[in-house]
């Protein structure tokens, strides 16, 4: 074999169905599928965490509103008692 023949053999082995290029393509396709799965799993966890945090935030806002209402009521009651004491 001459240089041209040797180059032809090497090129043929690189691009054949079981050659280096095909092996690399298969490996990259597999890696891409694995990364896509990891991305989906991570996105699911992010969505679940977001839902949990949103629920906690809503509960906190409700608790704050309740406390503000109780504070307003107590202030009104104290003012009423102060008014009664002042008029006596």
Short mmCIF file of N, CA and C in Angstrom, two decimals:
data_model
loop_
_atom_site.label_atom_id
_atom_site.label_comp_id
_atom_site.label_asym_id
_atom_site.label_seq_id
_atom_site.Cartn_x
_atom_site.Cartn_y
_atom_site.Cartn_z
N UNK A 1 0.84 -1.19 0.00
CA UNK A 1 0.00 0.00 0.00
C UNK A 1 0.88 1.24 0.00
N UNK A 2 0.41 2.20 -0.78
CA UNK A 2 1.10 3.47 -0.79
C UNK A 2 0.48 4.40 0.25
N UNK A 3 0.94 5.64 0.26
CA UNK A 3 0.41 6.64 1.19
C UNK A 3 -1.07 6.86 0.95
N UNK A 4 -1.49 6.96 -0.30
CA UNK A 4 -2.90 7.16 -0.63
C UNK A 4 -3.75 5.99 -0.17
N UNK A 5 -3.26 4.78 -0.38
CA UNK A 5 -4.00 3.59 0.07
C UNK A 5 -4.10 3.53 1.57
N UNK A 6 -3.02 3.88 2.25
CA UNK A 6 -3.01 3.89 3.71
C UNK A 6 -3.99 4.93 4.25
N UNK A 7 -4.02 6.11 3.62
CA UNK A 7 -4.97 7.15 4.02
C UNK A 7 -6.40 6.69 3.79
N UNK A 8 -6.63 5.96 2.73
CA UNK A 8 -7.96 5.45 2.43
C UNK A 8 -8.40 4.44 3.50
N UNK A 9 -7.50 3.58 3.91
CA UNK A 9 -7.81 2.59 4.95
C UNK A 9 -8.12 3.30 6.27
N UNK A 10 -7.30 4.27 6.64
CA UNK A 10 -7.50 5.01 7.90
C UNK A 10 -8.83 5.77 7.86
N UNK A 11 -9.09 6.45 6.75
CA UNK A 11 -10.35 7.19 6.62
C UNK A 11 -11.54 6.24 6.68
N UNK A 12 -11.41 5.10 6.03
CA UNK A 12 -12.49 4.12 6.06
C UNK A 12 -12.77 3.62 7.46
N UNK A 13 -11.71 3.40 8.25
CA UNK A 13 -11.91 2.90 9.62
C UNK A 13 -12.51 3.98 10.52
N UNK A 14 -12.23 5.24 10.22
CA UNK A 14 -12.78 6.32 11.03
C UNK A 14 -14.27 6.51 10.80
N UNK A 15 -14.73 6.38 9.57
CA UNK A 15 -16.12 6.69 9.25
C UNK A 15 -16.98 5.45 9.08
N UNK A 16 -16.46 4.26 9.27
CA UNK A 16 -17.28 3.06 9.14
C UNK A 16 -18.31 3.00 10.27
N UNK A 17 -19.28 2.10 10.15
CA UNK A 17 -20.37 2.03 11.13
C UNK A 17 -19.88 1.67 12.52
N UNK A 18 -18.74 1.05 12.63
CA UNK A 18 -18.17 0.74 13.95
C UNK A 18 -16.86 1.49 14.19
N UNK A 19 -16.66 2.57 13.45
CA UNK A 19 -15.44 3.34 13.55
C UNK A 19 -15.49 4.39 14.64
N UNK A 20 -14.44 5.18 14.69
CA UNK A 20 -14.28 6.20 15.72
C UNK A 20 -15.37 7.26 15.68
N UNK A 21 -15.70 7.74 14.50
CA UNK A 21 -16.72 8.79 14.38
C UNK A 21 -18.08 8.26 14.82
N UNK A 22 -18.43 7.06 14.39
CA UNK A 22 -19.70 6.47 14.79
C UNK A 22 -19.74 6.24 16.30
N UNK A 23 -18.64 5.77 16.87
CA UNK A 23 -18.58 5.54 18.32
C UNK A 23 -18.74 6.85 19.08
N UNK A 24 -18.05 7.89 18.62
CA UNK A 24 -18.18 9.19 19.27
C UNK A 24 -19.60 9.73 19.15
N UNK A 25 -20.21 9.53 17.98
CA UNK A 25 -21.58 9.99 17.78
C UNK A 25 -22.53 9.27 18.73
N UNK A 26 -22.36 7.97 18.87
CA UNK A 26 -23.19 7.19 19.79
C UNK A 26 -22.99 7.65 21.23
N UNK A 27 -21.75 7.86 21.61
CA UNK A 27 -21.45 8.31 22.97
C UNK A 27 -22.06 9.67 23.24
N UNK A 28 -21.96 10.58 22.29
CA UNK A 28 -22.53 11.92 22.47
C UNK A 28 -24.05 11.89 22.51
N UNK A 29 -24.64 11.02 21.71
CA UNK A 29 -26.10 10.88 21.73
C UNK A 29 -26.58 10.36 23.09
N UNK A 30 -25.86 9.39 23.61
CA UNK A 30 -26.18 8.84 24.94
C UNK A 30 -26.01 9.89 26.01
N UNK A 31 -24.92 10.64 25.94
CA UNK A 31 -24.67 11.69 26.93
C UNK A 31 -25.74 12.76 26.84
N UNK A 32 -26.15 13.11 25.65
CA UNK A 32 -27.21 14.11 25.47
C UNK A 32 -28.51 13.63 26.10
N UNK A 33 -28.85 12.38 25.90
CA UNK A 33 -30.08 11.82 26.49
C UNK A 33 -30.00 11.84 28.02
N UNK A 34 -28.83 11.51 28.57
CA UNK A 34 -28.66 11.53 30.02
C UNK A 34 -28.78 12.95 30.57
N UNK A 35 -28.19 13.90 29.87
CA UNK A 35 -28.28 15.30 30.31
C UNK A 35 -29.71 15.82 30.23
N UNK A 36 -30.43 15.42 29.21
CA UNK A 36 -31.83 15.82 29.09
C UNK A 36 -32.65 15.27 30.25
N UNK A 37 -32.38 14.03 30.63
CA UNK A 37 -33.08 13.42 31.77
C UNK A 37 -32.75 14.15 33.06
N UNK A 38 -31.47 14.47 33.24
CA UNK A 38 -31.07 15.23 34.44
C UNK A 38 -31.73 16.59 34.47
N UNK A 39 -31.84 17.22 33.31
CA UNK A 39 -32.47 18.53 33.23
C UNK A 39 -33.94 18.42 33.62
N UNK A 40 -34.63 17.39 33.12
CA UNK A 40 -36.03 17.20 33.45
C UNK A 40 -36.21 16.95 34.95
N UNK A 41 -35.34 16.13 35.51
CA UNK A 41 -35.41 15.83 36.95
C UNK A 41 -35.17 17.09 37.77
N UNK A 42 -34.17 17.85 37.39
CA UNK A 42 -33.86 19.09 38.11
C UNK A 42 -35.01 20.09 38.00
N UNK A 43 -35.60 20.19 36.82
CA UNK A 43 -36.72 21.11 36.63
C UNK A 43 -37.91 20.70 37.49
N UNK A 44 -38.15 19.41 37.61
CA UNK A 44 -39.24 18.91 38.46
C UNK A 44 -39.00 19.28 39.92
N UNK A 45 -37.74 19.13 40.36
CA UNK A 45 -37.43 19.50 41.75
C UNK A 45 -37.58 21.00 41.96
N UNK A 46 -37.17 21.80 40.99
CA UNK A 46 -37.31 23.25 41.09
C UNK A 46 -38.79 23.63 41.16
N UNK A 47 -39.61 23.01 40.31
CA UNK A 47 -41.04 23.30 40.32
C UNK A 47 -41.68 22.93 41.65
N UNK A 48 -41.28 21.79 42.22
CA UNK A 48 -41.83 21.37 43.51
C UNK A 48 -41.41 22.34 44.62
N UNK A 49 -40.14 22.75 44.59
CA UNK A 49 -39.66 23.70 45.61
C UNK A 49 -40.38 25.04 45.48
N UNK A 50 -40.60 25.48 44.25
CA UNK A 50 -41.31 26.74 44.02
C UNK A 50 -42.72 26.66 44.57
N UNK A 51 -43.39 25.54 44.33
CA UNK A 51 -44.76 25.37 44.84
C UNK A 51 -44.77 25.39 46.37
N UNK A 52 -43.79 24.72 46.99
CA UNK A 52 -43.72 24.70 48.45
C UNK A 52 -43.46 26.10 49.01
N UNK A 53 -42.54 26.82 48.39
CA UNK A 53 -42.24 28.18 48.86
C UNK A 53 -43.41 29.12 48.67
N UNK A 54 -44.13 28.96 47.56
CA UNK A 54 -45.31 29.79 47.32
C UNK A 54 -46.37 29.51 48.38
N UNK A 55 -46.57 28.24 48.72
CA UNK A 55 -47.53 27.89 49.77
C UNK A 55 -47.11 28.48 51.11
N UNK A 56 -45.83 28.41 51.44
CA UNK A 56 -45.34 28.98 52.69
C UNK A 56 -45.53 30.49 52.71
N UNK A 57 -45.26 31.14 51.59
CA UNK A 57 -45.40 32.58 51.51
C UNK A 57 -46.87 32.98 51.69
N UNK A 58 -47.77 32.23 51.06
CA UNK A 58 -49.20 32.53 51.20
C UNK A 58 -49.65 32.36 52.65
N UNK A 59 -49.17 31.29 53.30
CA UNK A 59 -49.51 31.07 54.70
C UNK A 59 -48.97 32.19 55.58
N UNK A 60 -47.77 32.65 55.28
CA UNK A 60 -47.17 33.74 56.04
C UNK A 60 -47.97 35.03 55.87
N UNK A 61 -48.36 35.31 54.63
CA UNK A 61 -49.17 36.51 54.38
C UNK A 61 -50.50 36.44 55.12
N UNK A 62 -51.11 35.27 55.15
CA UNK A 62 -52.37 35.09 55.88
C UNK A 62 -52.16 35.32 57.37
N UNK A 63 -51.07 34.77 57.91
CA UNK A 63 -50.78 34.95 59.33
C UNK A 63 -50.53 36.42 59.66
N UNK A 64 -49.81 37.12 58.80
CA UNK A 64 -49.55 38.55 59.02
C UNK A 64 -50.85 39.33 59.00
N UNK A 65 -51.72 39.02 58.06
CA UNK A 65 -53.01 39.70 57.98
C UNK A 65 -53.83 39.47 59.25
N UNK A 66 -53.83 38.23 59.73
CA UNK A 66 -54.56 37.90 60.96
C UNK A 66 -53.99 38.68 62.14
N UNK A 67 -52.67 38.72 62.24
CA UNK A 67 -52.04 39.45 63.34
C UNK A 67 -52.32 40.94 63.26
N UNK A 68 -52.35 41.49 62.06
CA UNK A 68 -52.67 42.91 61.91
C UNK A 68 -54.10 43.18 62.34
N UNK A 69 -55.00 42.29 61.98
CA UNK A 69 -56.40 42.45 62.39
C UNK A 69 -56.54 42.38 63.91
N UNK A 70 -55.84 41.43 64.51
CA UNK A 70 -55.87 41.31 65.97
C UNK A 70 -55.28 42.54 66.63
N UNK A 71 -54.20 43.06 66.06
CA UNK A 71 -53.59 44.28 66.59
C UNK A 71 -54.54 45.46 66.52
N UNK A 72 -55.23 45.58 65.40
CA UNK A 72 -56.21 46.67 65.24
C UNK A 72 -57.32 46.53 66.28
N UNK A 73 -57.82 45.31 66.46
CA UNK A 73 -58.89 45.07 67.44
C UNK A 73 -58.41 45.42 68.85
N UNK A 74 -57.20 44.98 69.21
CA UNK A 74 -56.68 45.27 70.54
C UNK A 74 -56.49 46.77 70.75
N UNK A 75 -56.02 47.45 69.72
CA UNK A 75 -55.85 48.90 69.82
C UNK A 75 -57.20 49.57 70.06
N UNK A 76 -58.22 49.13 69.35
CA UNK A 76 -59.58 49.69 69.54
C UNK A 76 -60.08 49.43 70.95
N UNK A 77 -59.83 48.22 71.47
CA UNK A 77 -60.28 47.90 72.82
C UNK A 77 -59.55 48.74 73.86
N UNK A 78 -58.25 48.92 73.68
CA UNK A 78 -57.48 49.74 74.62
C UNK A 78 -57.97 51.18 74.56
N UNK A 79 -58.22 51.69 73.36
CA UNK A 79 -58.73 53.06 73.23
C UNK A 79 -60.09 53.21 73.89
N UNK A 80 -60.93 52.18 73.77
CA UNK A 80 -62.25 52.22 74.41
C UNK A 80 -62.10 52.25 75.93
N UNK A 81 -61.20 51.43 76.47
CA UNK A 81 -60.98 51.43 77.91
C UNK A 81 -60.41 52.77 78.37
N UNK A 82 -59.53 53.34 77.60
CA UNK A 82 -58.94 54.63 77.96
C UNK A 82 -60.01 55.71 77.96
N UNK A 83 -60.91 55.64 76.97
CA UNK A 83 -62.01 56.62 76.91
C UNK A 83 -62.94 56.48 78.10
N UNK A 84 -63.22 55.23 78.52
CA UNK A 84 -64.08 55.01 79.67
C UNK A 84 -63.44 55.52 80.94
N UNK A 85 -62.13 55.29 81.09
CA UNK A 85 -61.43 55.77 82.27
C UNK A 85 -61.37 57.28 82.32
N UNK A 86 -61.21 57.90 81.14
CA UNK A 86 -61.10 59.36 81.09
C UNK A 86 -62.45 60.02 81.44
N UNK A 87 -63.55 59.36 81.07
CA UNK A 87 -64.85 59.95 81.33
C UNK A 87 -65.30 59.73 82.77
N UNK A 88 -64.66 58.86 83.51
CA UNK A 88 -65.04 58.62 84.90
C UNK A 88 -64.33 59.52 85.80
#
